[in-house]
Amino acid sequence: MNGSADTPHWDAVVVGAGFAGSLVAQRLGARGWRVLVLEAGRTAPGAAETAAAHRAAGGGPPTAPYPHSPDAPSPDVTDLTGLPEGGFTATGYLRQYGPLPYASGYLRANGGTGLLWTGLAPRMHPEDFRTGDLGHGRNWPIGYHDLEPHYREAERELGVAADAEEQRRAVGLPIPDGYAYPMRAIPASYLDRQLARALDGRTVRDPAAPDPARLAVTATPHARNGLPTRPGADHGPPCAGSASCVPVCPSGAKYTPLRTQARWAPTVELRTEAVVGRVLADPVTGRATGVEYLADGAAHRVTAELVVLAAHAIENARLLLLSGLANRSDQVGRNLMDHPVLLTWGLLPGPVGPYRGPGSTSGLEAFRFGGARRRRAPFRIEIGNWGWSWVGGGPEAETAALLAAGVRGKELRERLGDRLGRQFSFQFELEQTADPTNRVTLDRERRDPLGLPVPAIHYDLDGYVREGMASARAVSDQIFTLLGAEDHTAYPGGGWPGRLEHRGRVHGYRGAGHAGGTHLMGDAPGTSVVDHWQRSWDHPNLYAVGCGSMPSLGTSNPSLTMAALALRSAERMHRDLLELRRPATLGSPSSPSPSSSSSES
């Protein structure tokens, strides 16, 4: 465990050292506040060591190369197994009650799932903040323009690579004139360029839309180092195209929360393998007073002026439920969302060079917005650079199949080269709206190694998402025809835990790892858990930050939005603390004061 137990009272205690927690701690520490960060998981080794361990182990699920604490298990996608007759079984940390599987895992370690994310960092579309007005889900209490300055701040912090003009033109984002992302856009892959030649300017019909959609292959914003747009902007080594972004970027070009932690002030202290089991609150005033946590086989208690939960959408909800707090609205744990990912895959007529570079560098944006989202879930199409790896038919599977057929030597090399070189896939990330029946509860009959009830998941996909899948498959069929591609898409029962039938067609989905909605923000305490600052309605100094606060996810990967929200909330936390007390030493953000020393109670 890092740090010492020598401070009885803190200005803020932050639970979780992932994206949101690391950013909040950095901003508060830079202003001189004393911040204690409690992380349930262990500290991971460096990127190069993690990559070497992953190679030595021969691969494995995304969480495999990271150290796991027995007291803080991490759920993984391998906990789910599809049944030949349909349905699924679930083992591991999350108890699942269906009827469909919540198909995403997350990592409990210092840096959280931000260690193994894809690095894609698009903004949400303005429409995504008002899905309730469009007939589905809930509106945000703030809009795109309220968050836009914090998007720019988050893009600077993460070192996002993108082209602002392209994002305005292709996505319709109102980005201020003159703004430049910190990095120039990541170059298009060879596959991207081949698809752009075949698809740009062509149209396809979405069954839910009255007019055809015009296709344009568009670069995706990435939180990974490319060429800086300003002299002197240095975020580290550039992307080397290692094609192992999940689970680890061996060169350190991809942003992780550890980059932010490296800039923490001396007033910020991290304690790992510290599992928080309860948030403490005064029964009279309702104010949060601190937390109780378990570490090194002993119970500890710390007090603070502010308590910030930043442990992941599922873990934040679990901790609030364990503590019996912030649930006047009965919305804690409800509205669990993800991006169900429909995959389609095939073989192109000629080689396209898969299995190089980041998992996706470009996409098709035309289905993210517009009138059709009143009738079906919108979706964003990622162009997959890693062949059939996510669908289970990557190089290892192809090699095993040919070997089983008796193919050897030169013929084996030629057939592998031909087939692997023509593989491609599309990943349709569909919006899932806030539905209170999709929820996290506590399983009182099953406990973790520390004796705490584990999270139980109740999850399904409604007709809105299923209609989105139907449209996505129709669009995919037309794009395959335009490309002259062989369609190999199939969802056998045994290989797809997330499998369903809609409109006479079988669909299969994976989880995107984008949990949200479990402590959602709103404009009234009777219908939401936190306000637009991510501050509890019921406890004025308790914050729950992260994707769990988001009333909608839209179709974009949510990490950038989570970061922007965290930075916005950190401003409010600073003002809260100023109202309560002065920092230990008021100095410039670059020269924060050292923490005081006394003994922990």
XYZ file of C-alpha atoms in Angstrom:
601
model
C 0.000 0.000 0.000
C 1.391 3.385 -1.006
C 1.617 6.304 1.359
C 1.330 6.499 5.129
C -1.565 6.601 7.552
C -0.618 9.897 9.185
C -3.427 12.359 8.456
C -6.673 12.088 10.442
C -8.695 14.597 8.447
C -8.512 15.447 4.767
C -9.955 18.170 2.632
C -11.204 15.497 0.222
C -11.159 11.726 0.057
C -11.506 10.258 -3.434
C -12.579 6.632 -3.836
C -11.082 5.211 -7.027
C -7.952 6.113 -9.013
C -9.231 5.718 -12.565
C -10.087 8.422 -15.095
C -12.383 10.590 -13.011
C -10.719 10.084 -9.638
C -7.224 10.839 -10.927
C -8.388 14.044 -12.640
C -10.317 15.283 -9.596
C -7.336 14.590 -7.328
C -4.988 16.382 -9.702
C -7.145 19.515 -9.898
C -7.797 19.722 -6.159
C -4.181 19.010 -5.283
C -2.998 21.698 -7.689
C -4.980 24.217 -5.658
C -3.336 23.182 -2.399
C -6.036 20.911 -1.001
C -5.054 17.775 0.893
C -6.512 14.803 -0.968
C -6.481 11.125 -0.043
C -7.122 8.702 -2.924
C -8.214 5.189 -1.956
C -7.876 2.545 -4.672
C -9.225 -0.971 -4.148
C -6.834 -2.592 -6.628
C -3.125 -2.993 -6.846
C -0.514 -0.887 -8.622
C 0.261 -2.141 -12.120
C 3.818 -2.377 -13.427
C 4.923 -0.152 -16.282
C 3.515 -0.476 -19.785
C 6.549 -2.290 -21.184
C 6.539 -4.837 -18.357
C 2.792 -5.379 -18.704
C 3.114 -5.907 -22.459
C 5.930 -8.417 -21.938
C 3.852 -10.314 -19.377
C 0.907 -10.414 -21.772
C 3.051 -11.814 -24.575
C 4.647 -14.363 -22.255
C 1.221 -15.576 -21.156
C 0.113 -16.003 -24.764
C -2.618 -13.404 -24.615
C -5.809 -13.766 -22.614
C -8.687 -11.436 -21.704
C -8.041 -7.683 -21.415
C -7.608 -7.759 -17.626
C -5.185 -10.715 -17.711
C -1.776 -8.950 -17.668
C -2.615 -6.731 -14.695
C -2.096 -7.620 -11.024
C -5.320 -8.608 -9.290
C -6.061 -8.086 -5.635
C -7.894 -11.057 -4.093
C -9.916 -8.577 -2.041
C -11.073 -6.598 -5.115
C -12.002 -8.999 -7.937
C -12.392 -7.678 -11.477
C -15.228 -8.952 -13.687
C -14.172 -10.028 -17.159
C -15.888 -10.925 -20.415
C -14.667 -14.507 -20.007
C -17.031 -14.823 -17.031
C -19.851 -15.233 -19.582
C -20.492 -18.375 -21.615
C -23.082 -18.748 -24.341
C -25.161 -21.924 -24.353
C -25.690 -23.921 -27.574
C -29.441 -23.843 -27.097
C -29.397 -20.089 -26.425
C -29.017 -18.083 -23.255
C -25.903 -17.813 -21.131
C -24.248 -18.693 -17.865
C -22.280 -16.249 -15.718
C -19.524 -16.905 -13.218
C -17.069 -14.596 -11.516
C -17.596 -11.434 -9.530
C -20.842 -10.088 -11.037
C -24.021 -12.013 -10.318
C -26.212 -11.837 -13.445
C -29.966 -12.320 -13.537
C -30.543 -11.507 -17.211
C -32.629 -11.973 -19.227
C -29.685 -10.869 -21.406
C -26.091 -10.539 -20.206
C -24.418 -7.347 -19.233
C -21.442 -8.231 -21.400
C -18.708 -5.841 -20.188
C -15.963 -6.158 -17.642
C -13.845 -3.591 -15.827
C -10.500 -3.488 -14.074
C -10.013 -2.782 -10.375
C -6.412 -1.555 -10.261
C -4.623 1.751 -9.937
C -5.625 3.518 -13.151
C -8.781 1.423 -13.476
C -10.174 0.416 -16.833
C -8.352 3.472 -18.202
C -5.280 1.223 -18.341
C -6.785 -1.034 -20.996
C -9.251 1.158 -22.883
C -9.103 1.546 -26.658
C -8.019 5.201 -26.511
C -10.898 6.460 -28.673
C -11.993 9.910 -27.500
C -14.867 11.388 -29.561
C -17.199 14.027 -28.152
C -20.891 13.397 -27.710
C -23.191 14.976 -30.294
C -25.423 17.870 -29.111
C -28.498 15.690 -29.728
C -27.198 13.150 -27.224
C -27.855 15.532 -24.328
C -31.604 15.706 -25.038
C -32.652 12.157 -25.856
C -35.802 12.603 -23.762
C -36.980 15.313 -26.170
C -36.486 12.790 -28.977
C -38.827 10.313 -27.282
C -36.390 7.949 -25.591
C -34.449 8.033 -22.346
C -33.726 11.147 -20.319
C -32.413 14.645 -20.902
C -29.294 15.998 -19.254
C -29.621 18.958 -16.884
C -26.843 20.600 -18.921
C -26.270 20.776 -22.661
C -23.386 20.369 -25.063
C -22.481 24.064 -24.861
C -22.234 23.904 -21.055
C -19.692 21.109 -21.383
C -17.835 22.364 -24.474
C -15.114 24.369 -22.643
C -14.440 21.324 -20.485
C -14.229 19.124 -23.577
C -11.363 21.329 -24.734
C -9.763 21.144 -21.292
C -10.087 17.343 -21.257
C -8.625 17.096 -24.760
C -5.588 19.022 -23.573
C -5.227 16.816 -20.512
C -5.538 13.572 -22.476
C -3.588 14.772 -25.512
C -6.327 14.053 -28.053
C -5.405 13.701 -31.723
C -8.065 14.861 -34.212
C -8.932 17.380 -36.905
C -11.387 20.017 -35.666
C -12.637 20.927 -39.145
C -13.330 17.299 -39.988
C -15.270 16.882 -36.731
C -17.359 19.957 -37.531
C -18.056 18.821 -41.076
C -18.633 15.083 -40.657
C -20.114 14.937 -37.149
C -21.743 18.350 -36.863
C -19.933 19.320 -33.666
C -20.031 23.049 -32.841
C -16.324 23.387 -32.064
C -15.156 27.023 -31.713
C -13.400 28.567 -34.686
C -9.656 28.574 -34.356
C -9.554 25.618 -31.984
C -6.923 22.973 -32.704
C -6.740 19.625 -30.978
C -3.422 19.058 -29.150
C -2.393 16.438 -31.719
C -2.927 16.099 -35.442
C -5.283 13.283 -36.384
C -3.878 9.760 -36.268
C -3.166 8.706 -39.883
C -5.764 6.540 -41.578
C -4.928 2.851 -41.816
C -4.536 1.148 -45.170
C -7.949 -0.451 -44.567
C -9.469 2.992 -43.908
C -8.084 4.298 -47.189
C -9.357 1.316 -49.165
C -12.826 1.673 -47.690
C -12.846 5.430 -48.257
C -12.124 4.904 -51.946
C -15.006 2.461 -52.212
C -17.578 4.174 -49.967
C -17.087 7.944 -49.775
C -20.008 9.696 -51.431
C -22.046 6.501 -51.822
C -25.426 6.138 -50.140
C -27.246 3.403 -48.268
C -30.795 3.168 -46.942
C -31.603 2.904 -43.270
C -35.047 1.244 -42.900
C -35.882 3.745 -40.142
C -35.004 6.859 -42.183
C -36.945 8.413 -45.068
C -33.830 9.545 -46.959
C -30.655 7.665 -47.885
C -27.550 8.216 -45.765
C -24.384 9.480 -47.394
C -21.220 7.624 -46.376
C -17.912 9.268 -45.482
C -15.014 7.510 -43.758
C -14.044 9.883 -40.938
C -11.023 9.865 -38.623
C -11.847 9.097 -35.000
C -10.394 11.310 -32.236
C -7.794 9.399 -30.214
C -6.186 10.009 -26.839
C -2.823 8.839 -28.120
C 0.233 10.739 -29.186
C 0.676 11.815 -32.759
C 2.282 14.968 -34.094
C 1.605 17.950 -31.800
C -0.195 20.961 -33.246
C 1.704 23.429 -31.054
C 5.464 23.718 -30.547
C 6.604 22.466 -27.174
C 3.529 20.302 -26.560
C 5.012 17.020 -25.414
C 2.880 14.149 -24.173
C 5.510 11.476 -24.702
C 6.416 9.028 -27.468
C 4.189 8.870 -30.572
C 1.994 5.909 -31.436
C 4.118 3.127 -32.939
C 1.205 1.050 -34.255
C 1.830 -1.835 -31.865
C -1.735 -3.197 -32.262
C -1.987 -4.065 -28.573
C -3.850 -0.973 -27.325
C -6.134 -3.421 -25.537
C -4.856 -4.451 -23.074
C -1.728 -2.266 -23.104
C 0.145 0.269 -25.196
C 3.778 -0.811 -24.776
C 5.229 2.547 -25.835
C 3.085 4.672 -23.510
C 1.653 6.676 -26.417
C -1.934 6.043 -25.301
C -3.210 8.148 -22.411
C -3.885 6.394 -19.121
C -4.746 7.942 -15.736
C -1.176 7.210 -14.626
C -0.072 10.124 -16.807
C -2.267 12.459 -14.766
C -1.129 10.868 -11.505
C 2.480 11.652 -12.414
C 1.528 15.335 -12.093
C -0.213 15.045 -8.733
C 0.876 17.598 -6.162
C 2.592 16.526 -2.918
C -0.715 17.188 -1.130
C -2.263 14.149 -2.888
C -1.690 10.742 -1.317
C -2.563 7.383 -2.885
C -3.307 4.222 -0.945
C -3.772 1.082 -3.000
C -5.418 -2.191 -1.934
C -7.739 -0.076 0.210
C -11.299 -1.358 -0.289
C -13.917 1.153 0.831
C -16.940 -0.585 2.304
C -19.003 2.317 3.605
C -19.442 6.050 3.252
C -20.102 7.720 6.602
C -22.718 10.458 7.009
C -24.076 12.528 9.874
C -27.665 11.364 10.508
C -28.766 14.861 11.520
C -27.164 17.129 8.917
C -26.893 14.549 6.131
C -23.318 15.611 5.453
C -20.828 12.925 4.488
C -18.113 12.729 7.140
C -15.672 10.206 5.644
C -15.300 6.561 4.702
C -14.429 3.221 6.220
C -12.035 0.979 4.316
C -10.261 -2.338 4.717
C -6.541 -2.711 4.075
C -3.822 -5.044 5.320
C -6.399 -7.106 7.172
C -7.570 -4.176 9.293
C -10.399 -1.665 9.264
C -9.599 2.036 8.905
C -11.635 5.208 9.080
C -10.788 8.589 7.579
C -12.753 11.814 7.691
C -12.918 14.581 5.103
C -14.718 17.785 4.178
C -15.669 16.264 0.796
C -16.197 12.633 -0.210
C -15.875 11.851 -3.919
C -16.890 8.458 -5.301
C -15.042 7.693 -8.542
C -14.867 3.921 -8.489
C -16.785 2.947 -11.716
C -20.512 3.131 -12.442
C -21.185 -0.283 -10.911
C -18.872 0.128 -7.914
C -20.166 3.637 -7.127
C -23.725 2.309 -7.067
C -22.695 -0.667 -4.965
C -20.982 1.580 -2.415
C -23.979 3.921 -2.151
C -26.261 0.919 -1.648
C -23.921 -0.576 0.966
C -23.959 2.789 2.766
C -27.705 3.403 2.460
C -27.086 6.880 1.080
C -28.202 9.231 -1.717
C -31.236 7.160 -2.681
C -34.227 9.376 -1.948
C -35.157 9.002 -5.625
C -34.794 5.190 -5.642
C -32.550 5.636 -8.673
C -29.233 4.430 -7.212
C -28.156 1.432 -9.259
C -30.967 1.878 -11.774
C -30.644 2.876 -15.458
C -27.555 0.744 -16.081
C -26.421 1.387 -19.649
C -23.694 0.167 -21.957
C -23.053 0.346 -25.679
C -24.191 -3.029 -27.016
C -21.820 -3.657 -29.921
C -23.215 -5.477 -32.942
C -20.357 -6.892 -35.021
C -20.365 -7.869 -38.678
C -17.354 -9.253 -40.518
C -16.183 -10.569 -43.829
C -13.463 -10.895 -46.451
C -12.628 -8.157 -48.934
C -11.629 -8.963 -52.528
C -7.998 -7.947 -51.946
C -5.531 -7.531 -49.060
C -6.162 -4.648 -46.648
C -3.387 -5.108 -44.074
C -5.279 -5.858 -40.840
C -3.741 -6.471 -37.406
C -1.684 -3.286 -37.440
C -2.068 -0.019 -35.551
C -4.863 0.943 -33.120
C -8.009 -1.188 -33.130
C -9.948 1.461 -35.018
C -8.745 4.697 -36.566
C -11.837 5.726 -38.551
C -15.579 5.247 -38.659
C -18.857 6.106 -40.354
C -20.774 8.834 -38.513
C -24.003 9.337 -40.490
C -26.195 7.172 -38.235
C -25.420 8.904 -34.936
C -27.982 11.691 -35.248
C -31.072 12.777 -37.163
C -34.770 11.965 -37.203
C -34.309 8.187 -37.438
C -33.264 8.036 -33.783
C -36.890 8.632 -32.822
C -37.636 5.142 -34.210
C -34.475 3.190 -33.507
C -31.341 3.466 -31.417
C -28.644 5.530 -33.155
C -25.320 3.884 -33.835
C -21.770 4.714 -34.717
C -19.815 2.391 -37.028
C -16.214 1.711 -36.052
C -14.038 0.306 -38.816
C -12.070 -2.477 -37.149
C -8.363 -2.710 -37.971
C -7.858 -5.973 -36.106
C -9.565 -8.329 -38.533
C -11.765 -10.917 -36.869
C -10.017 -10.844 -33.497
C -13.027 -9.606 -31.508
C -15.433 -12.072 -33.108
C -13.245 -15.036 -32.235
C -11.818 -15.725 -35.679
C -8.400 -14.095 -35.498
C -5.033 -15.549 -36.520
C -4.975 -18.208 -33.826
C -8.420 -19.544 -34.752
C -7.653 -19.508 -38.486
C -4.359 -21.321 -37.937
C -5.975 -23.952 -35.719
C -8.717 -24.594 -38.283
C -6.242 -25.099 -41.129
C -4.013 -27.321 -39.037
C -7.010 -29.418 -38.059
C -7.758 -29.811 -41.767
C -4.264 -31.148 -42.324
C -2.857 -28.090 -44.090
C 0.883 -27.641 -43.579
C 4.000 -25.935 -44.930
C 3.870 -23.576 -47.876
C 0.161 -24.124 -48.441
C -0.527 -23.212 -44.806
C 1.454 -19.975 -45.121
C -0.215 -19.002 -48.388
C -3.733 -19.723 -47.230
C -3.208 -17.931 -43.936
C -1.687 -14.936 -45.698
C -4.573 -14.712 -48.134
C -7.379 -15.158 -45.629
C -5.980 -13.088 -42.775
C -4.918 -10.317 -45.139
C -8.487 -9.807 -46.407
C -10.277 -9.821 -43.030
C -12.217 -6.780 -41.840
C -15.011 -6.048 -39.395
C -17.502 -3.350 -38.473
C -18.456 -2.548 -34.891
C -21.871 -0.916 -34.526
C -21.985 0.853 -31.161
C -25.643 1.364 -30.299
C -27.078 3.814 -27.821
C -28.915 2.227 -24.909
C -31.279 4.571 -23.114
C -31.796 4.942 -19.384
C -34.237 2.240 -18.266
C -34.822 1.874 -14.498
C -35.375 -1.879 -14.824
C -31.749 -2.322 -15.923
C -30.032 -2.075 -12.601
C -27.334 -2.930 -10.102
C -28.474 -4.319 -6.745
C -26.709 -6.105 -3.870
C -26.644 -9.880 -3.701
C -26.986 -10.492 0.024
C -26.463 -14.240 -0.413
C -23.105 -13.927 -2.138
C -20.175 -11.977 -0.743
C -16.713 -10.936 -1.843
C -13.545 -12.045 0.005
C -14.007 -9.210 2.511
C -17.580 -10.243 3.315
C -19.286 -7.440 1.373
C -22.299 -8.277 -0.844
C -21.325 -8.486 -4.513
C -23.123 -6.532 -7.256
C -26.072 -8.240 -8.909
C -27.035 -7.228 -12.442
C -30.504 -7.214 -14.017
C -30.132 -6.401 -17.714
C -32.026 -6.475 -20.995
C -32.176 -4.679 -24.348
C -35.484 -3.045 -25.198
C -37.229 -2.711 -28.537
C -35.498 0.581 -29.285
C -32.066 -1.070 -29.215
C -33.324 -4.082 -31.144
C -34.691 -1.814 -33.856
C -31.258 -0.195 -33.965
C -29.721 -3.616 -34.500
C -32.118 -4.298 -37.359
C -31.142 -1.030 -39.033
C -27.450 -1.694 -38.428
C -27.671 -5.108 -40.089
C -29.517 -3.620 -43.076
C -26.854 -0.933 -43.434
C -24.094 -3.521 -43.069
C -25.590 -5.683 -45.813
C -25.575 -2.745 -48.226
C -22.020 -1.708 -47.358
C -20.788 -5.264 -47.879
C -22.399 -5.199 -51.332
C -20.714 -1.886 -52.179
C -17.379 -3.376 -51.111
C -17.864 -6.644 -52.965
C -17.137 -8.412 -49.674
C -17.947 -11.955 -48.586
C -20.128 -11.759 -45.483
C -19.076 -14.277 -42.823
C -21.226 -12.846 -40.029
C -22.846 -15.546 -37.858
C -23.807 -15.762 -34.186
C -23.807 -19.400 -33.054
C -25.415 -19.987 -29.677
C -22.366 -21.467 -27.991
C -20.049 -18.593 -28.862
C -22.302 -15.582 -28.202
C -23.658 -15.051 -24.676
C -25.321 -11.873 -25.984
C -27.601 -13.376 -28.596
C -31.185 -12.483 -29.505
C -33.694 -12.692 -32.323
C -35.539 -9.688 -33.714
C -37.648 -9.395 -36.831
C -36.820 -12.967 -37.777
C -33.072 -12.430 -37.737
C -30.498 -13.486 -35.134
C -28.227 -10.785 -33.729
C -25.234 -11.066 -31.435
C -23.620 -8.342 -29.359
C -20.544 -7.776 -27.226
C -20.225 -5.247 -24.409
C -18.220 -2.081 -25.032
C -17.155 -1.625 -21.410
C -19.073 1.671 -21.254
C -21.143 1.345 -18.071
C -23.240 4.379 -17.216
C -26.419 5.695 -15.632
C -26.306 4.117 -12.170
C -26.281 7.403 -10.214
C -27.557 9.664 -12.959
C -27.688 13.425 -12.828
C -30.867 15.411 -13.199
C -32.628 18.633 -12.346
C -34.729 17.376 -9.416
C -33.949 15.265 -6.314
C -37.036 13.106 -6.740
C -35.948 11.721 -10.111
C -32.133 11.687 -10.025
C -29.229 10.906 -7.706
C -26.881 13.851 -8.331
C -27.223 17.386 -9.643
C -25.443 18.821 -12.665
C -22.226 19.116 -10.628
C -22.414 15.361 -9.883
C -23.138 16.307 -6.270
C -25.633 14.264 -4.259
C -28.995 15.891 -3.757
C -29.225 14.275 -0.313
C -25.691 14.939 0.955
C -24.279 18.341 -0.032
C -20.609 17.339 0.270
C -20.863 13.894 -1.374
C -20.046 13.594 -5.079
C -20.456 10.561 -7.338
C -18.464 11.202 -10.511
C -17.958 9.207 -13.682
C -20.109 7.668 -16.379
C -22.624 6.586 -13.745
C -23.806 10.220 -13.678
C -24.556 10.338 -17.396
C -28.310 10.282 -18.251
C -27.477 9.145 -21.798
C -24.407 7.768 -23.555
C -25.199 8.647 -27.145
C -23.005 6.644 -29.507
C -19.536 7.952 -28.642
C -17.024 6.251 -26.391
C -17.740 8.006 -23.059
C -14.257 8.436 -21.559
C -13.698 11.962 -22.892
C -17.117 13.083 -21.656
C -16.415 11.495 -18.274
C -13.139 13.421 -18.117
C -14.830 16.697 -19.075
C -17.483 16.183 -16.399
C -14.835 15.403 -13.782
C -12.938 18.595 -14.584
C -16.144 20.615 -14.427
C -17.088 19.077 -11.080
C -13.601 19.700 -9.671
C -14.237 23.434 -10.089
C -17.379 23.134 -7.965
C -15.543 21.040 -5.355
C -12.892 23.744 -5.067
C -15.566 26.371 -4.454
C -17.224 24.098 -1.866
C -13.954 23.754 0.002
C -13.292 27.493 -0.139
C -16.640 28.039 1.547
C -15.686 25.610 4.297
C -12.043 26.419 4.951
C -8.900 27.801 3.362
C -6.242 25.521 1.842
C -3.232 24.621 3.986
C -1.187 27.054 1.883
C -2.580 29.202 -0.877
C -0.130 29.095 -3.755
C -0.032 28.811 -7.489
C -1.479 25.625 -9.000
C 2.039 24.583 -9.998
C 3.335 24.987 -6.422
C 0.820 23.365 -4.070
C 1.442 23.212 -0.363
C 2.766 20.116 1.360
C 0.340 18.151 3.478
C 0.454 18.370 7.222
C 1.345 15.403 9.362
C -0.573 13.926 12.289
C -1.985 10.496 13.076
C -4.965 8.759 11.459
C -7.916 7.849 13.605
